[in-house]
Short mmCIF file of C-alpha atoms in Angstrom, two decimals:
data_model
loop_
_atom_site.label_atom_id
_atom_site.label_comp_id
_atom_site.label_asym_id
_atom_site.label_seq_id
_atom_site.Cartn_x
_atom_site.Cartn_y
_atom_site.Cartn_z
CA MET A 1 108.70 95.12 82.57
CA ASN A 2 107.62 97.33 85.41
CA THR A 3 108.04 101.07 84.96
CA LYS A 4 110.46 103.48 86.60
CA ARG A 5 108.67 105.20 89.47
CA ILE A 6 108.37 108.93 90.11
CA ILE A 7 107.79 109.56 93.80
CA PRO A 8 106.99 112.89 95.43
CA CYS A 9 108.07 113.16 99.06
CA LEU A 10 106.23 115.14 101.71
CA ASP A 11 107.84 116.16 104.99
CA VAL A 12 105.29 115.95 107.78
CA LYS A 13 105.63 117.38 111.29
CA ASP A 14 102.95 116.89 113.95
CA GLY A 15 100.53 115.84 111.22
CA ARG A 16 101.14 118.89 109.03
CA VAL A 17 103.13 119.30 105.84
CA VAL A 18 106.17 121.47 106.43
CA LYS A 19 107.80 121.11 103.03
CA GLY A 20 105.09 120.76 100.47
CA ILE A 21 103.22 122.37 97.66
CA ASN A 22 103.38 126.14 97.84
CA PHE A 23 100.17 127.48 96.50
CA LEU A 24 96.83 128.70 97.54
CA GLU A 25 94.19 126.75 95.66
CA LEU A 26 94.06 124.14 98.36
CA CYS A 27 91.71 125.12 101.12
CA ASP A 28 94.10 123.57 103.60
CA ALA A 29 97.60 123.50 102.12
CA GLY A 30 99.07 122.11 105.32
CA ASP A 31 96.99 118.95 105.17
CA PRO A 32 99.13 116.04 103.93
CA VAL A 33 96.07 114.25 102.57
CA LYS A 34 95.18 117.17 100.29
CA GLN A 35 98.72 117.24 98.92
CA ALA A 36 98.79 113.48 98.43
CA GLN A 37 95.52 113.72 96.50
CA TYR A 38 97.00 116.45 94.32
CA TYR A 39 99.98 114.25 93.41
CA ASP A 40 97.77 111.20 93.02
CA ALA A 41 95.70 113.05 90.42
CA GLN A 42 98.89 113.88 88.52
CA GLY A 43 99.82 110.21 88.33
CA ALA A 44 102.37 109.85 91.14
CA ASP A 45 103.48 106.22 91.27
CA GLU A 46 103.76 106.31 95.04
CA ILE A 47 103.73 108.80 97.89
CA ILE A 48 106.44 108.99 100.54
CA TYR A 49 105.74 110.66 103.86
CA LEU A 50 108.77 111.57 105.90
CA ASP A 51 107.71 112.05 109.50
CA ILE A 52 109.97 114.62 111.16
CA THR A 53 107.87 114.90 114.31
CA ALA A 54 110.34 115.36 117.15
CA SER A 55 108.45 113.98 120.14
CA HIS A 56 107.51 110.37 120.40
CA GLU A 57 104.16 111.22 122.00
CA LYS A 58 102.91 112.86 118.84
CA ARG A 59 103.72 109.91 116.59
CA ASP A 60 100.08 108.85 116.53
CA THR A 61 99.35 111.87 114.37
CA MET A 62 101.24 110.12 111.54
CA ILE A 63 99.05 107.04 111.88
CA ASP A 64 96.03 109.26 111.49
CA VAL A 65 97.55 110.92 108.41
CA VAL A 66 98.21 107.51 106.82
CA ARG A 67 94.69 106.32 107.64
CA ARG A 68 93.11 109.37 106.10
CA THR A 69 95.35 109.15 103.02
CA ALA A 70 94.57 105.48 102.41
CA SER A 71 90.88 106.35 102.73
CA ALA A 72 91.16 109.04 100.07
CA ILE A 73 93.48 107.60 97.42
CA MET A 74 94.32 104.17 96.01
CA THR A 75 98.05 104.70 95.66
CA PRO A 76 100.96 103.04 97.47
CA ILE A 77 102.20 104.91 100.55
CA THR A 78 105.61 104.67 102.21
CA VAL A 79 106.27 106.17 105.63
CA GLY A 80 109.72 106.95 106.98
CA GLY A 81 110.94 108.63 110.13
CA GLY A 82 110.52 107.45 113.67
CA VAL A 83 109.94 103.76 112.94
CA ARG A 84 111.98 102.03 115.64
CA THR A 85 110.17 98.80 116.46
CA VAL A 86 108.06 96.05 114.93
CA ASN A 87 105.06 97.60 116.66
CA ASP A 88 105.74 101.04 115.14
CA ALA A 89 105.77 99.41 111.70
CA LYS A 90 102.69 97.32 112.44
CA ALA A 91 100.66 100.38 113.40
CA LEU A 92 101.49 102.09 110.10
CA LEU A 93 101.03 99.01 107.90
CA GLU A 94 97.70 98.17 109.52
CA ASN A 95 96.45 101.65 108.81
CA GLY A 96 97.10 101.83 105.10
CA ALA A 97 100.87 102.19 104.63
CA ASP A 98 102.40 99.75 102.15
CA LYS A 99 106.02 100.15 103.19
CA VAL A 100 107.93 101.53 106.12
CA ALA A 101 111.35 103.11 105.70
CA ILE A 102 113.80 102.52 108.53
CA ASN A 103 117.14 104.20 109.00
CA THR A 104 118.68 104.87 112.42
CA ALA A 105 116.87 101.98 114.09
CA ALA A 106 118.24 99.55 111.49
CA ILE A 107 121.82 100.71 112.01
CA ASP A 108 121.39 100.50 115.79
CA ARG A 109 119.94 97.01 115.56
CA PRO A 110 120.21 95.36 112.11
CA GLU A 111 118.04 92.45 113.31
CA LEU A 112 115.07 94.80 113.03
CA ILE A 113 115.26 94.43 109.23
CA SER A 114 114.90 90.64 109.46
CA GLU A 115 112.15 90.87 112.04
CA LEU A 116 110.11 93.22 109.86
CA ALA A 117 110.74 91.18 106.70
CA GLU A 118 109.66 87.99 108.44
CA LYS A 119 106.49 89.52 109.80
CA PHE A 120 105.36 91.74 106.93
CA GLY A 121 107.34 90.51 103.92
CA SER A 122 110.38 92.12 102.27
CA GLN A 123 108.17 94.21 100.00
CA ALA A 124 107.10 96.24 103.05
CA VAL A 125 110.63 96.94 104.30
CA CYS A 126 112.50 99.87 102.80
CA VAL A 127 115.90 100.69 104.27
CA ALA A 128 116.67 104.39 104.06
CA VAL A 129 120.37 105.14 103.71
CA ASP A 130 121.76 108.65 104.27
CA ALA A 131 125.15 108.72 102.56
CA ARG A 132 127.98 111.21 102.83
CA GLN A 133 131.15 111.07 100.79
CA GLU A 134 134.45 110.63 102.55
CA LYS A 135 137.88 110.28 100.94
CA MET A 136 137.60 106.91 99.29
CA TYR A 137 134.04 105.83 99.98
CA TRP A 138 130.60 106.85 101.17
CA ARG A 139 129.66 106.54 104.83
CA VAL A 140 126.20 105.89 106.28
CA PHE A 141 124.93 108.58 108.62
CA THR A 142 122.04 108.33 111.07
CA VAL A 143 119.88 110.59 113.23
CA GLY A 144 118.90 112.78 110.30
CA GLY A 145 122.47 112.95 108.99
CA ARG A 146 124.00 114.07 112.28
CA LYS A 147 125.79 110.94 113.40
CA ALA A 148 128.40 108.93 111.48
CA SER A 149 127.89 105.17 111.65
CA ARG A 150 130.59 102.55 111.36
CA TRP A 151 129.18 101.35 108.02
CA THR A 152 130.28 102.21 104.50
CA VAL A 153 127.32 102.53 102.15
CA ASN A 154 128.44 99.60 100.01
CA ASP A 155 128.73 97.21 102.96
CA TRP A 156 125.51 98.40 104.57
CA VAL A 157 123.24 98.01 101.54
CA ILE A 158 124.54 94.49 100.98
CA GLU A 159 123.93 93.72 104.66
CA ALA A 160 120.43 95.22 104.48
CA GLU A 161 119.53 93.14 101.42
CA HIS A 162 120.94 90.03 103.07
CA ARG A 163 118.76 90.67 106.12
CA GLY A 164 115.61 90.91 104.03
CA ALA A 165 115.20 94.54 103.01
CA GLY A 166 112.97 94.88 99.95
CA GLU A 167 114.12 98.28 98.81
CA ILE A 168 116.79 100.93 99.38
CA LEU A 169 115.92 104.62 99.66
CA LEU A 170 119.30 106.19 98.97
CA THR A 171 119.83 109.84 99.89
CA SER A 172 123.02 111.73 99.16
CA MET A 173 123.54 114.08 102.11
CA ASP A 174 126.07 116.01 100.04
CA ARG A 175 123.47 116.76 97.38
CA ASP A 176 120.32 117.01 99.48
CA GLY A 177 118.84 120.50 99.20
CA THR A 178 121.44 121.69 96.65
CA ARG A 179 119.33 121.06 93.52
CA LYS A 180 122.57 120.18 91.70
CA GLY A 181 121.37 116.74 90.70
CA TYR A 182 121.46 113.27 92.25
CA ASP A 183 124.84 111.77 93.08
CA ILE A 184 125.11 109.51 90.04
CA ALA A 185 128.28 107.66 91.10
CA LEU A 186 126.71 106.80 94.47
CA THR A 187 123.44 105.71 92.91
CA GLN A 188 125.22 103.56 90.36
CA MET A 189 127.36 101.90 93.01
CA VAL A 190 124.35 100.96 95.13
CA SER A 191 122.25 99.83 92.15
CA ARG A 192 125.07 97.45 91.20
CA ALA A 193 125.69 96.26 94.74
CA VAL A 194 122.16 94.98 95.38
CA ASN A 195 119.36 93.15 93.57
CA ILE A 196 116.53 94.95 95.36
CA PRO A 197 115.02 98.15 93.91
CA VAL A 198 116.82 101.43 94.59
CA ILE A 199 115.15 104.84 94.95
CA ALA A 200 117.53 107.74 94.24
CA SER A 201 117.10 110.82 96.43
CA GLY A 202 118.82 114.07 97.24
CA GLY A 203 119.65 116.96 94.93
CA CYS A 204 116.95 116.86 92.28
CA GLY A 205 116.58 120.26 90.60
CA SER A 206 115.34 119.38 87.14
CA MET A 207 113.72 116.71 85.00
CA ALA A 208 117.13 116.06 83.41
CA HIS A 209 118.47 115.12 86.84
CA MET A 210 115.79 112.45 87.13
CA ALA A 211 116.68 111.08 83.70
CA HIS A 212 120.35 110.85 84.76
CA ALA A 213 119.58 109.00 87.96
CA LEU A 214 117.40 106.49 86.09
CA LEU A 215 119.66 106.02 83.05
CA GLU A 216 123.26 106.43 84.25
CA GLY A 217 122.52 105.87 87.93
CA LYS A 218 120.47 102.72 87.12
CA ALA A 219 117.96 103.65 89.82
CA ASP A 220 114.51 102.04 89.76
CA ALA A 221 112.76 105.10 91.08
CA VAL A 222 113.45 108.75 91.82
CA LEU A 223 112.26 110.76 94.78
CA ALA A 224 111.82 114.50 94.39
CA ALA A 225 110.38 117.19 96.60
CA SER A 226 110.95 120.86 95.87
CA ILE A 227 110.74 120.59 92.06
CA PHE A 228 107.16 119.36 92.47
CA HIS A 229 106.25 121.40 95.53
CA TYR A 230 107.20 124.69 93.87
CA ARG A 231 105.40 123.53 90.73
CA GLU A 232 108.41 123.93 88.48
CA THR A 233 107.05 120.86 86.78
CA THR A 234 104.28 118.35 87.29
CA ILE A 235 104.56 114.59 87.52
CA GLN A 236 102.74 114.30 84.21
CA GLU A 237 105.15 116.64 82.48
CA THR A 238 108.10 114.83 84.03
CA LYS A 239 106.88 111.49 82.74
CA GLN A 240 106.37 112.82 79.24
CA TYR A 241 109.90 114.20 79.32
CA LEU A 242 111.31 110.87 80.50
CA GLU A 243 109.32 108.88 77.97
CA LYS A 244 110.85 110.93 75.14
CA ARG A 245 114.23 109.78 76.46
CA ASN A 246 113.15 106.17 76.18
CA ILE A 247 112.64 105.69 79.88
CA ASN A 248 109.81 103.30 80.67
CA VAL A 249 107.27 105.25 82.74
CA ARG A 250 103.58 104.83 83.48
CA ILE A 251 101.43 107.27 81.55
CA GLU A 252 97.71 106.59 81.70
CA SER A 253 95.84 107.87 78.68
CA MET B 1 78.19 93.49 100.89
CA THR B 2 81.74 92.13 100.65
CA THR B 3 83.44 90.19 103.41
CA ILE B 4 87.19 90.57 103.87
CA ILE B 5 88.88 87.60 105.48
CA GLN B 6 90.93 88.75 108.44
CA TYR B 7 93.68 86.40 109.59
CA GLY B 8 96.50 88.68 110.67
CA ALA B 9 98.27 88.90 107.32
CA GLY B 10 97.06 91.58 105.08
CA ASN B 11 96.55 95.14 104.05
CA ILE B 12 92.97 94.85 105.24
CA PHE B 13 92.48 98.52 105.95
CA SER B 14 93.43 99.58 102.41
CA VAL B 15 91.16 96.93 100.86
CA ALA B 16 88.24 97.99 103.05
CA GLN B 17 88.78 101.66 102.22
CA ALA B 18 89.03 100.94 98.48
CA LEU B 19 85.67 99.15 98.66
CA LYS B 20 84.23 102.11 100.53
CA LEU B 21 85.50 104.43 97.78
CA ILE B 22 83.44 102.50 95.23
CA GLY B 23 80.40 102.57 97.48
CA GLU B 24 80.59 98.96 98.63
CA GLU B 25 79.98 98.00 102.20
CA ALA B 26 82.80 95.90 103.64
CA ILE B 27 82.88 93.76 106.74
CA LEU B 28 85.74 91.83 108.31
CA ALA B 29 85.43 88.17 109.17
CA ASP B 30 87.69 85.94 111.22
CA THR B 31 85.51 82.89 111.92
CA PRO B 32 84.35 80.02 109.66
CA GLU B 33 80.71 80.85 110.50
CA GLN B 34 81.04 84.37 109.14
CA LEU B 35 82.43 83.01 105.88
CA GLU B 36 79.48 80.71 105.37
CA THR B 37 76.96 83.50 105.25
CA ALA B 38 79.09 85.86 103.13
CA GLU B 39 77.75 87.20 99.86
CA ARG B 40 81.26 87.43 98.40
CA LEU B 41 84.76 87.23 99.82
CA ILE B 42 88.14 88.85 99.45
CA LEU B 43 91.25 87.05 100.70
CA PRO B 44 93.99 89.65 101.08
CA GLY B 45 97.53 88.93 102.18
CA VAL B 46 101.05 90.18 102.51
CA GLY B 47 104.02 88.43 104.10
CA ALA B 48 105.13 84.83 103.80
CA PHE B 49 103.15 81.89 102.37
CA GLY B 50 103.88 79.50 105.26
CA ALA B 51 103.01 81.91 108.05
CA ALA B 52 99.78 82.94 106.30
CA MET B 53 98.67 79.31 105.82
CA LYS B 54 99.37 78.61 109.49
CA SER B 55 97.23 81.58 110.52
CA LEU B 56 94.37 80.40 108.30
CA ARG B 57 94.60 76.87 109.74
CA ARG B 58 94.76 78.04 113.32
CA ALA B 59 91.44 79.85 112.85
CA GLY B 60 89.89 77.00 110.87
CA LEU B 61 89.54 79.36 107.95
CA ASP B 62 91.33 77.11 105.41
CA GLU B 63 88.56 74.49 105.48
CA ALA B 64 85.90 77.20 105.55
CA ILE B 65 87.31 78.89 102.44
CA ILE B 66 87.45 75.61 100.52
CA LYS B 67 83.87 74.85 101.57
CA VAL B 68 82.35 78.18 100.53
CA VAL B 69 84.25 78.29 97.23
CA LYS B 70 82.91 74.80 96.39
CA LYS B 71 79.45 76.03 97.34
CA GLY B 72 79.83 78.83 94.77
CA THR B 73 80.47 81.94 96.87
CA PRO B 74 82.52 84.37 94.75
CA LEU B 75 86.03 84.85 96.14
CA MET B 76 88.99 86.93 95.02
CA GLY B 77 92.49 86.45 96.38
CA ILE B 78 94.84 89.43 96.27
CA CYS B 79 98.66 89.17 96.12
CA LEU B 80 99.66 86.56 98.73
CA GLY B 81 95.94 85.82 99.11
CA TYR B 82 96.00 84.78 95.44
CA GLN B 83 99.10 82.63 95.89
CA LEU B 84 97.49 80.83 98.85
CA LEU B 85 94.83 79.48 96.48
CA PHE B 86 97.51 77.27 94.87
CA GLU B 87 98.88 73.92 96.05
CA SER B 88 102.34 75.00 97.27
CA SER B 89 105.02 77.67 97.14
CA ASP B 90 108.82 77.73 96.79
CA GLU B 91 108.71 80.28 99.59
CA SER B 92 107.65 77.71 102.18
CA PRO B 93 108.54 74.18 101.05
CA GLY B 94 106.42 71.44 102.60
CA ILE B 95 103.53 73.75 103.47
CA GLN B 96 100.29 72.92 101.71
CA GLY B 97 98.29 75.75 100.18
CA LEU B 98 94.52 75.79 99.77
CA GLY B 99 94.83 73.84 96.51
CA LEU B 100 91.80 75.46 94.90
CA PHE B 101 93.93 76.28 91.85
CA LYS B 102 96.19 73.55 90.45
CA GLY B 103 99.85 74.52 90.31
CA CYS B 104 102.49 76.13 92.46
CA VAL B 105 104.14 79.43 93.29
CA ARG B 106 107.72 80.07 92.16
CA ARG B 107 110.43 82.64 92.87
CA PHE B 108 111.42 85.11 90.16
CA ASN B 109 114.74 84.62 88.42
CA ALA B 110 117.57 85.90 90.64
CA ALA B 111 118.92 88.18 87.89
CA LEU B 112 115.93 90.50 88.33
CA ARG B 113 115.23 93.12 90.95
CA ILE B 114 113.39 91.17 93.65
CA PRO B 115 110.84 92.04 94.91
CA GLN B 116 109.15 93.43 91.86
CA LEU B 117 107.94 96.78 93.23
CA GLY B 118 105.93 99.06 91.01
CA TRP B 119 103.56 99.37 88.11
CA ASN B 120 103.40 96.81 85.34
CA HIS B 121 101.11 95.98 82.40
CA VAL B 122 98.40 93.37 82.54
CA ARG B 123 97.29 91.84 79.25
CA TYR B 124 93.91 90.30 79.88
CA ARG B 125 91.77 87.74 78.13
CA GLU B 126 89.15 89.73 76.22
CA SER B 127 86.28 87.55 77.42
CA SER B 128 87.10 88.15 81.08
CA SER B 129 84.40 90.06 82.94
CA LEU B 130 86.85 91.02 85.70
CA PHE B 131 88.51 93.47 83.29
CA THR B 132 85.37 94.97 81.76
CA GLY B 133 85.84 98.68 81.05
CA ILE B 134 89.62 98.54 81.57
CA ARG B 135 91.93 99.40 78.69
CA GLN B 136 94.03 96.49 77.43
CA ASP B 137 97.61 96.52 78.86
CA SER B 138 96.68 98.86 81.69
CA TYR B 139 99.05 99.30 84.62
CA PHE B 140 98.51 97.74 88.02
CA TYR B 141 100.65 97.98 91.16
CA PHE B 142 102.73 94.90 92.02
CA ALA B 143 104.78 94.05 95.11
CA ASN B 144 105.90 90.44 94.77
CA SER B 145 108.95 88.17 94.82
CA TYR B 146 107.02 85.10 93.67
CA TYR B 147 104.72 84.36 90.75
CA THR B 148 102.08 81.71 90.17
CA ALA B 149 102.58 78.82 87.78
CA PRO B 150 99.18 77.17 87.25
CA THR B 151 98.96 73.73 85.67
CA GLU B 152 95.41 74.32 84.46
CA ASP B 153 94.00 76.83 82.01
CA ILE B 154 92.92 79.56 84.41
CA GLY B 155 95.00 82.55 83.27
CA ILE B 156 92.93 85.64 82.49
CA GLY B 157 95.78 88.16 82.89
CA HIS B 158 99.44 88.02 81.83
CA THR B 159 102.37 90.17 82.91
CA GLU B 160 106.00 90.35 81.83
CA TYR B 161 108.70 90.43 84.49
CA GLY B 162 111.78 88.67 83.22
CA ARG B 163 109.28 86.07 82.05
CA ASN B 164 105.63 85.97 81.18
CA PHE B 165 103.56 84.98 84.20
CA ILE B 166 99.88 84.65 85.11
CA SER B 167 98.97 87.82 87.02
CA ALA B 168 95.21 87.12 87.15
CA ALA B 169 93.33 83.83 87.23
CA GLN B 170 89.74 82.68 87.24
CA ARG B 171 87.77 79.48 87.43
CA GLY B 172 84.06 80.02 87.76
CA LYS B 173 83.50 82.44 90.60
CA LEU B 174 86.98 81.98 92.04
CA PHE B 175 89.39 84.79 91.14
CA GLY B 176 92.91 85.74 92.01
CA VAL B 177 95.13 88.71 91.14
CA GLN B 178 98.84 89.05 91.85
CA PHE B 179 98.72 92.84 91.81
CA HIS B 180 97.04 95.14 94.35
CA PRO B 181 93.78 96.53 92.92
CA GLU B 182 93.32 98.53 96.15
CA LYS B 183 96.53 100.40 95.28
CA SER B 184 96.07 100.64 91.51
CA GLN B 185 94.19 103.92 91.24
CA GLY B 186 91.47 104.05 88.54
CA CYS B 187 92.10 100.61 87.05
CA GLY B 188 92.02 99.01 90.47
CA LYS B 189 88.77 100.77 91.24
CA GLN B 190 87.19 99.44 88.05
CA LEU B 191 88.42 95.91 88.69
CA LEU B 192 86.99 95.85 92.22
CA THR B 193 83.71 97.24 90.88
CA ASN B 194 83.63 94.47 88.28
CA PHE B 195 84.20 91.81 90.93
CA ILE B 196 81.34 93.19 93.00
CA GLN B 197 78.97 93.38 90.05
CA LEU B 198 79.67 89.86 88.78
CA GLU B 199 76.32 88.55 89.91
CA GLU B 200 74.45 91.19 88.02
CA GLN B 201 76.09 90.35 84.71
#
């Protein structure tokens, strides 16, 4: 069987890392490629870049970042943020990205999922879902968590799979940034609702949180940012921890 | 020098960069003439079987590939590029593949997570030169919903995903791998190096 994936996420703005590793050994700590190389050397199973560049004109900087990353490391790269059209996705995939993550654009026009899947294959189409808990269910939010959509999370992930999504990147808005752990109930619900892989995200503050999301949450992968950026642990150490708990992870000897 | 076949369906940039990382010069080719003079070829591919075959046909590359493989030019198919070497695929019924490997391409059992996305073991045949210097059961990166089911004895790598399937195949100088060596870190690097050095062995 394939292994559970451990995925560090880097927030990139105008081609520079804004939330990333906090230390000085790197000669240019703001360079996303340097940080990706650092995680690659630790055995990251994938790298996710989240492009938070505000202006559309500067989007080309992300293409350059992806190009330079794919020239430096042989590790899968996913890019999310700002992908609105088939052409946006094409530019990233032709320059070394393996997957694009779409969020707001997919809610605005669900056909985009099918168009991307048809052109690039489902394996290249990751639907990012920002979820917030309401009374009886979770609701999908867009525009970086600012706008409520008409979709419940359960209905939306089923719709996304039906339209050809190859993966769900599931972020709990309630947990994001709290370091209190992933939302296990949410993760479990989505993992059961679909047959495509699910990446749990939002709230990771410890290695134990990752184990919970993978075991109880039934996630196929976990995304984490600050725990790696602040070097509270390394990917290697995380994997050794998970392996001791009988979680199938990739450890190269 | 390695020639990468460009037909509008593939992670060509990543393959070219991976070759560069191992010190191999890579050129892109999109005409039958360029294939004929190639030293060795890589057929990449992502997307759907039917659409990819149509693109190859439109450019006359299907016939050219069959011709150069028969002539003995080494070729390696990657992911969908590997599946295209077979006769047909469940993904696109009625569309003929290149038919260089006997057998067809089937969809994984619906009870599994599909696509398979991530790292999985490859158990290789010890005599296979493609895996020289790679530890047995090493991990490679997979991104596939379909697997190949050859009807001839060409399997040189096996992987478990709900079932045991052929993740690497070889007949003579024709190779195919279901995983992405260009995205498989150190093991992928070694495998690409082995493919390039075949002639010297």
